[in-house]
């Protein structure tokens, strides 16, 4: 889209799932990149093997911006109720930056959001050899609310004993 060569960071991924997700996110942002509008794309795979994509939407008012991971989560939930397995996001370089696309982990807000909907989700993390890691490990002190009851598959809500303030993971 930008007329310059930017390599797919998926080539550095040893894990086949990580490589596939990064490649889809890279292809999406390579095609859809617009300076100051769309800089990151995300790919989210469900348990059925379908990959859902999302695109970062920048806004004049920063708070109104939407992360690519949130877009992919919304797309996944519109398409299926299947468990979500893994996510990857790729940031495309601005014209003033070296032509290197980067794997980026979900921001803190997206970590919270994704874990609310997929407590066992793994995320591709950057590094010399990008790898899949449990998203919960990237957010060790998840906010615990009481909006939803805890279930065996979704342990985050209701982990604090009401009235005690006890947090079991500290």
PDB file of C-alpha atoms in Angstrom, residues 18-164:
ATOM      1  CA  UNK A  18       1.946 -17.823  15.819  1.00  0.00           C
ATOM      2  CA  UNK A  19       3.324 -17.655  12.283  1.00  0.00           C
ATOM      3  CA  UNK A  20      -0.156 -17.963  10.742  1.00  0.00           C
ATOM      4  CA  UNK A  21      -1.697 -15.291  12.978  1.00  0.00           C
ATOM      5  CA  UNK A  22       1.175 -12.851  12.503  1.00  0.00           C
ATOM      6  CA  UNK A  23       1.090 -13.408   8.748  1.00  0.00           C
ATOM      7  CA  UNK A  24      -2.659 -12.662   8.574  1.00  0.00           C
ATOM      8  CA  UNK A  25      -2.283  -9.554  10.756  1.00  0.00           C
ATOM      9  CA  UNK A  26       0.672  -8.368   8.647  1.00  0.00           C
ATOM     10  CA  UNK A  27      -1.180  -8.940   5.354  1.00  0.00           C
ATOM     11  CA  UNK A  28      -4.168  -7.030   6.711  1.00  0.00           C
ATOM     12  CA  UNK A  29      -2.233  -3.995   7.912  1.00  0.00           C
ATOM     13  CA  UNK A  30      -0.037  -4.000   4.806  1.00  0.00           C
ATOM     14  CA  UNK A  31      -3.172  -3.647   2.720  1.00  0.00           C
ATOM     15  CA  UNK A  32      -5.087  -1.301   5.010  1.00  0.00           C
ATOM     16  CA  UNK A  33      -2.380   0.952   6.517  1.00  0.00           C
ATOM     17  CA  UNK A  34      -3.276   4.649   6.449  1.00  0.00           C
ATOM     18  CA  UNK A  35      -1.083   7.163   8.263  1.00  0.00           C
ATOM     19  CA  UNK A  36      -2.807   8.478  11.410  1.00  0.00           C
ATOM     20  CA  UNK A  37      -5.804   6.185  10.820  1.00  0.00           C
ATOM     21  CA  UNK A  38      -4.820   2.503  10.798  1.00  0.00           C
ATOM     22  CA  UNK A  39      -1.438   1.354  12.063  1.00  0.00           C
ATOM     23  CA  UNK A  40      -2.115  -2.028  13.692  1.00  0.00           C
ATOM     24  CA  UNK A  41      -4.034  -5.132  12.640  1.00  0.00           C
ATOM     25  CA  UNK A  42      -4.858  -8.140  14.797  1.00  0.00           C
ATOM     26  CA  UNK A  43      -5.720 -11.749  14.023  1.00  0.00           C
ATOM     27  CA  UNK A  44      -7.631 -13.863  16.553  1.00  0.00           C
ATOM     28  CA  UNK A  45      -8.151 -17.615  16.098  1.00  0.00           C
ATOM     29  CA  UNK A  46     -11.103 -19.466  17.578  1.00  0.00           C
ATOM     30  CA  UNK A  47     -11.245 -23.113  18.629  1.00  0.00           C
ATOM     31  CA  UNK A  48     -12.803 -24.060  15.288  1.00  0.00           C
ATOM     32  CA  UNK A  49      -9.719 -22.731  13.477  1.00  0.00           C
ATOM     33  CA  UNK A  50     -11.332 -19.614  12.031  1.00  0.00           C
ATOM     34  CA  UNK A  51      -9.207 -16.466  12.081  1.00  0.00           C
ATOM     35  CA  UNK A  52     -11.003 -13.188  12.774  1.00  0.00           C
ATOM     36  CA  UNK A  53      -9.296  -9.900  11.951  1.00  0.00           C
ATOM     37  CA  UNK A  54      -9.479  -6.428  13.409  1.00  0.00           C
ATOM     38  CA  UNK A  55      -8.059  -3.083  12.404  1.00  0.00           C
ATOM     39  CA  UNK A  56      -6.890  -0.261  14.651  1.00  0.00           C
ATOM     40  CA  UNK A  57      -9.132   2.774  14.228  1.00  0.00           C
ATOM     41  CA  UNK A  58      -7.471   6.007  15.274  1.00  0.00           C
ATOM     42  CA  UNK A  59      -9.634   8.996  16.143  1.00  0.00           C
ATOM     43  CA  UNK A  60      -9.170  12.741  16.547  1.00  0.00           C
ATOM     44  CA  UNK A  61     -10.194  12.268  20.178  1.00  0.00           C
ATOM     45  CA  UNK A  62      -7.761   9.600  21.403  1.00  0.00           C
ATOM     46  CA  UNK A  63     -10.196   8.019  23.823  1.00  0.00           C
ATOM     47  CA  UNK A  64     -12.472   7.196  20.899  1.00  0.00           C
ATOM     48  CA  UNK A  65      -9.747   5.161  19.181  1.00  0.00           C
ATOM     49  CA  UNK A  66     -10.331   1.417  18.947  1.00  0.00           C
ATOM     50  CA  UNK A  67      -7.540  -1.135  19.163  1.00  0.00           C
ATOM     51  CA  UNK A  68      -7.203  -3.835  16.526  1.00  0.00           C
ATOM     52  CA  UNK A  69      -7.582  -6.582  19.132  1.00  0.00           C
ATOM     53  CA  UNK A  70     -10.958  -5.175  20.204  1.00  0.00           C
ATOM     54  CA  UNK A  71     -12.046  -5.150  16.567  1.00  0.00           C
ATOM     55  CA  UNK A  72     -10.950  -8.768  16.117  1.00  0.00           C
ATOM     56  CA  UNK A  73     -12.751  -9.768  19.308  1.00  0.00           C
ATOM     57  CA  UNK A  74     -15.931  -8.106  18.090  1.00  0.00           C
ATOM     58  CA  UNK A  75     -15.638  -9.799  14.698  1.00  0.00           C
ATOM     59  CA  UNK A  76     -15.130 -13.166  16.404  1.00  0.00           C
ATOM     60  CA  UNK A  77     -18.139 -12.719  18.655  1.00  0.00           C
ATOM     61  CA  UNK A  78     -20.297 -11.686  15.706  1.00  0.00           C
ATOM     62  CA  UNK A  79     -19.286 -14.871  13.879  1.00  0.00           C
ATOM     63  CA  UNK A  80     -19.146 -17.530  16.605  1.00  0.00           C
ATOM     64  CA  UNK A  81     -19.476 -18.437  20.247  1.00  0.00           C
ATOM     65  CA  UNK A  82     -16.465 -20.778  20.021  1.00  0.00           C
ATOM     66  CA  UNK A  83     -13.650 -20.436  22.526  1.00  0.00           C
ATOM     67  CA  UNK A  84     -10.868 -18.105  21.476  1.00  0.00           C
ATOM     68  CA  UNK A  85      -7.405 -19.633  21.272  1.00  0.00           C
ATOM     69  CA  UNK A  86      -4.741 -17.115  20.282  1.00  0.00           C
ATOM     70  CA  UNK A  87      -4.180 -13.541  19.119  1.00  0.00           C
ATOM     71  CA  UNK A  88      -1.429 -11.639  17.318  1.00  0.00           C
ATOM     72  CA  UNK A  89      -1.063  -7.984  16.400  1.00  0.00           C
ATOM     73  CA  UNK A  90       1.297  -6.302  13.949  1.00  0.00           C
ATOM     74  CA  UNK A  91       2.231  -2.621  13.805  1.00  0.00           C
ATOM     75  CA  UNK A  92       3.081  -1.207  10.376  1.00  0.00           C
ATOM     76  CA  UNK A  93       5.868   1.394  10.249  1.00  0.00           C
ATOM     77  CA  UNK A  94       5.146   5.048   9.577  1.00  0.00           C
ATOM     78  CA  UNK A  95       6.792   6.498   6.432  1.00  0.00           C
ATOM     79  CA  UNK A  96       9.326   8.307   8.641  1.00  0.00           C
ATOM     80  CA  UNK A  97      10.379   5.066  10.384  1.00  0.00           C
ATOM     81  CA  UNK A  98      12.616   2.240   9.165  1.00  0.00           C
ATOM     82  CA  UNK A  99      10.557  -0.206   7.049  1.00  0.00           C
ATOM     83  CA  UNK A 100      10.168  -2.832   9.767  1.00  0.00           C
ATOM     84  CA  UNK A 101       6.785  -4.200  10.819  1.00  0.00           C
ATOM     85  CA  UNK A 102       6.678  -5.222  14.475  1.00  0.00           C
ATOM     86  CA  UNK A 103       4.737  -7.784  16.447  1.00  0.00           C
ATOM     87  CA  UNK A 104       3.148  -5.952  19.366  1.00  0.00           C
ATOM     88  CA  UNK A 105       1.512  -7.433  22.456  1.00  0.00           C
ATOM     89  CA  UNK A 106      -1.992  -6.302  23.389  1.00  0.00           C
ATOM     90  CA  UNK A 107      -2.085  -3.068  25.394  1.00  0.00           C
ATOM     91  CA  UNK A 108      -3.243  -3.221  29.012  1.00  0.00           C
ATOM     92  CA  UNK A 109      -6.827  -2.322  28.164  1.00  0.00           C
ATOM     93  CA  UNK A 110      -6.976  -5.040  25.494  1.00  0.00           C
ATOM     94  CA  UNK A 111      -5.418  -7.566  27.879  1.00  0.00           C
ATOM     95  CA  UNK A 112      -8.261  -6.880  30.308  1.00  0.00           C
ATOM     96  CA  UNK A 113     -10.899  -7.016  27.563  1.00  0.00           C
ATOM     97  CA  UNK A 114      -9.568 -10.181  25.940  1.00  0.00           C
ATOM     98  CA  UNK A 115      -9.248 -11.986  29.265  1.00  0.00           C
ATOM     99  CA  UNK A 116     -12.839 -11.047  30.133  1.00  0.00           C
ATOM    100  CA  UNK A 117     -13.946 -12.975  27.049  1.00  0.00           C
ATOM    101  CA  UNK A 118     -11.216 -15.604  26.744  1.00  0.00           C
ATOM    102  CA  UNK A 119      -9.434 -16.392  30.024  1.00  0.00           C
ATOM    103  CA  UNK A 120      -7.220 -19.053  28.415  1.00  0.00           C
ATOM    104  CA  UNK A 121      -6.187 -16.949  25.423  1.00  0.00           C
ATOM    105  CA  UNK A 122      -2.560 -16.966  24.297  1.00  0.00           C
ATOM    106  CA  UNK A 123      -0.887 -13.998  22.637  1.00  0.00           C
ATOM    107  CA  UNK A 124       2.073 -13.804  20.294  1.00  0.00           C
ATOM    108  CA  UNK A 125       4.765 -11.887  22.127  1.00  0.00           C
ATOM    109  CA  UNK A 126       7.644 -10.105  20.403  1.00  0.00           C
ATOM    110  CA  UNK A 127      11.247 -11.123  20.792  1.00  0.00           C
ATOM    111  CA  UNK A 128      14.145 -12.660  18.930  1.00  0.00           C
ATOM    112  CA  UNK A 129      11.875 -15.645  18.316  1.00  0.00           C
ATOM    113  CA  UNK A 130       8.259 -14.495  18.767  1.00  0.00           C
ATOM    114  CA  UNK A 131       6.243 -17.018  20.748  1.00  0.00           C
ATOM    115  CA  UNK A 132       2.774 -17.699  22.078  1.00  0.00           C
ATOM    116  CA  UNK A 133       2.379 -16.978  25.789  1.00  0.00           C
ATOM    117  CA  UNK A 134      -0.641 -17.144  28.094  1.00  0.00           C
ATOM    118  CA  UNK A 135      -2.194 -13.698  28.036  1.00  0.00           C
ATOM    119  CA  UNK A 136      -2.957 -13.975  31.763  1.00  0.00           C
ATOM    120  CA  UNK A 137       0.808 -14.062  32.348  1.00  0.00           C
ATOM    121  CA  UNK A 138       1.125 -10.650  30.697  1.00  0.00           C
ATOM    122  CA  UNK A 139      -1.474  -9.269  33.089  1.00  0.00           C
ATOM    123  CA  UNK A 140      -0.636 -10.786  36.471  1.00  0.00           C
ATOM    124  CA  UNK A 141      -3.068  -8.675  38.490  1.00  0.00           C
ATOM    125  CA  UNK A 142      -6.246  -8.792  36.434  1.00  0.00           C
ATOM    126  CA  UNK A 143      -9.058  -6.524  37.583  1.00  0.00           C
ATOM    127  CA  UNK A 144     -11.627  -8.681  39.329  1.00  0.00           C
ATOM    128  CA  UNK A 145     -15.203  -7.466  39.147  1.00  0.00           C
ATOM    129  CA  UNK A 146     -18.487  -8.961  40.185  1.00  0.00           C
ATOM    130  CA  UNK A 147     -20.447  -8.343  36.994  1.00  0.00           C
ATOM    131  CA  UNK A 148     -20.273 -12.002  35.903  1.00  0.00           C
ATOM    132  CA  UNK A 149     -20.254 -15.087  38.113  1.00  0.00           C
ATOM    133  CA  UNK A 150     -17.121 -17.224  38.134  1.00  0.00           C
ATOM    134  CA  UNK A 151     -17.205 -20.520  36.252  1.00  0.00           C
ATOM    135  CA  UNK A 152     -14.597 -23.281  35.982  1.00  0.00           C
ATOM    136  CA  UNK A 153     -13.687 -21.993  32.507  1.00  0.00           C
ATOM    137  CA  UNK A 154     -13.689 -18.341  33.545  1.00  0.00           C
ATOM    138  CA  UNK A 155     -12.088 -18.028  36.997  1.00  0.00           C
ATOM    139  CA  UNK A 156     -11.499 -14.282  37.031  1.00  0.00           C
ATOM    140  CA  UNK A 157     -14.802 -12.864  38.312  1.00  0.00           C
ATOM    141  CA  UNK A 158     -15.718 -13.325  41.962  1.00  0.00           C
ATOM    142  CA  UNK A 159     -12.233 -14.389  43.106  1.00  0.00           C
ATOM    143  CA  UNK A 160     -12.266 -11.911  45.955  1.00  0.00           C
ATOM    144  CA  UNK A 161     -14.172 -13.060  49.003  1.00  0.00           C
ATOM    145  CA  UNK A 162     -16.905 -10.435  49.479  1.00  0.00           C
ATOM    146  CA  UNK A 163     -16.301  -8.171  52.453  1.00  0.00           C
ATOM    147  CA  UNK A 164     -12.765  -9.390  53.153  1.00  0.00           C
TER     148      UNK A 164
END
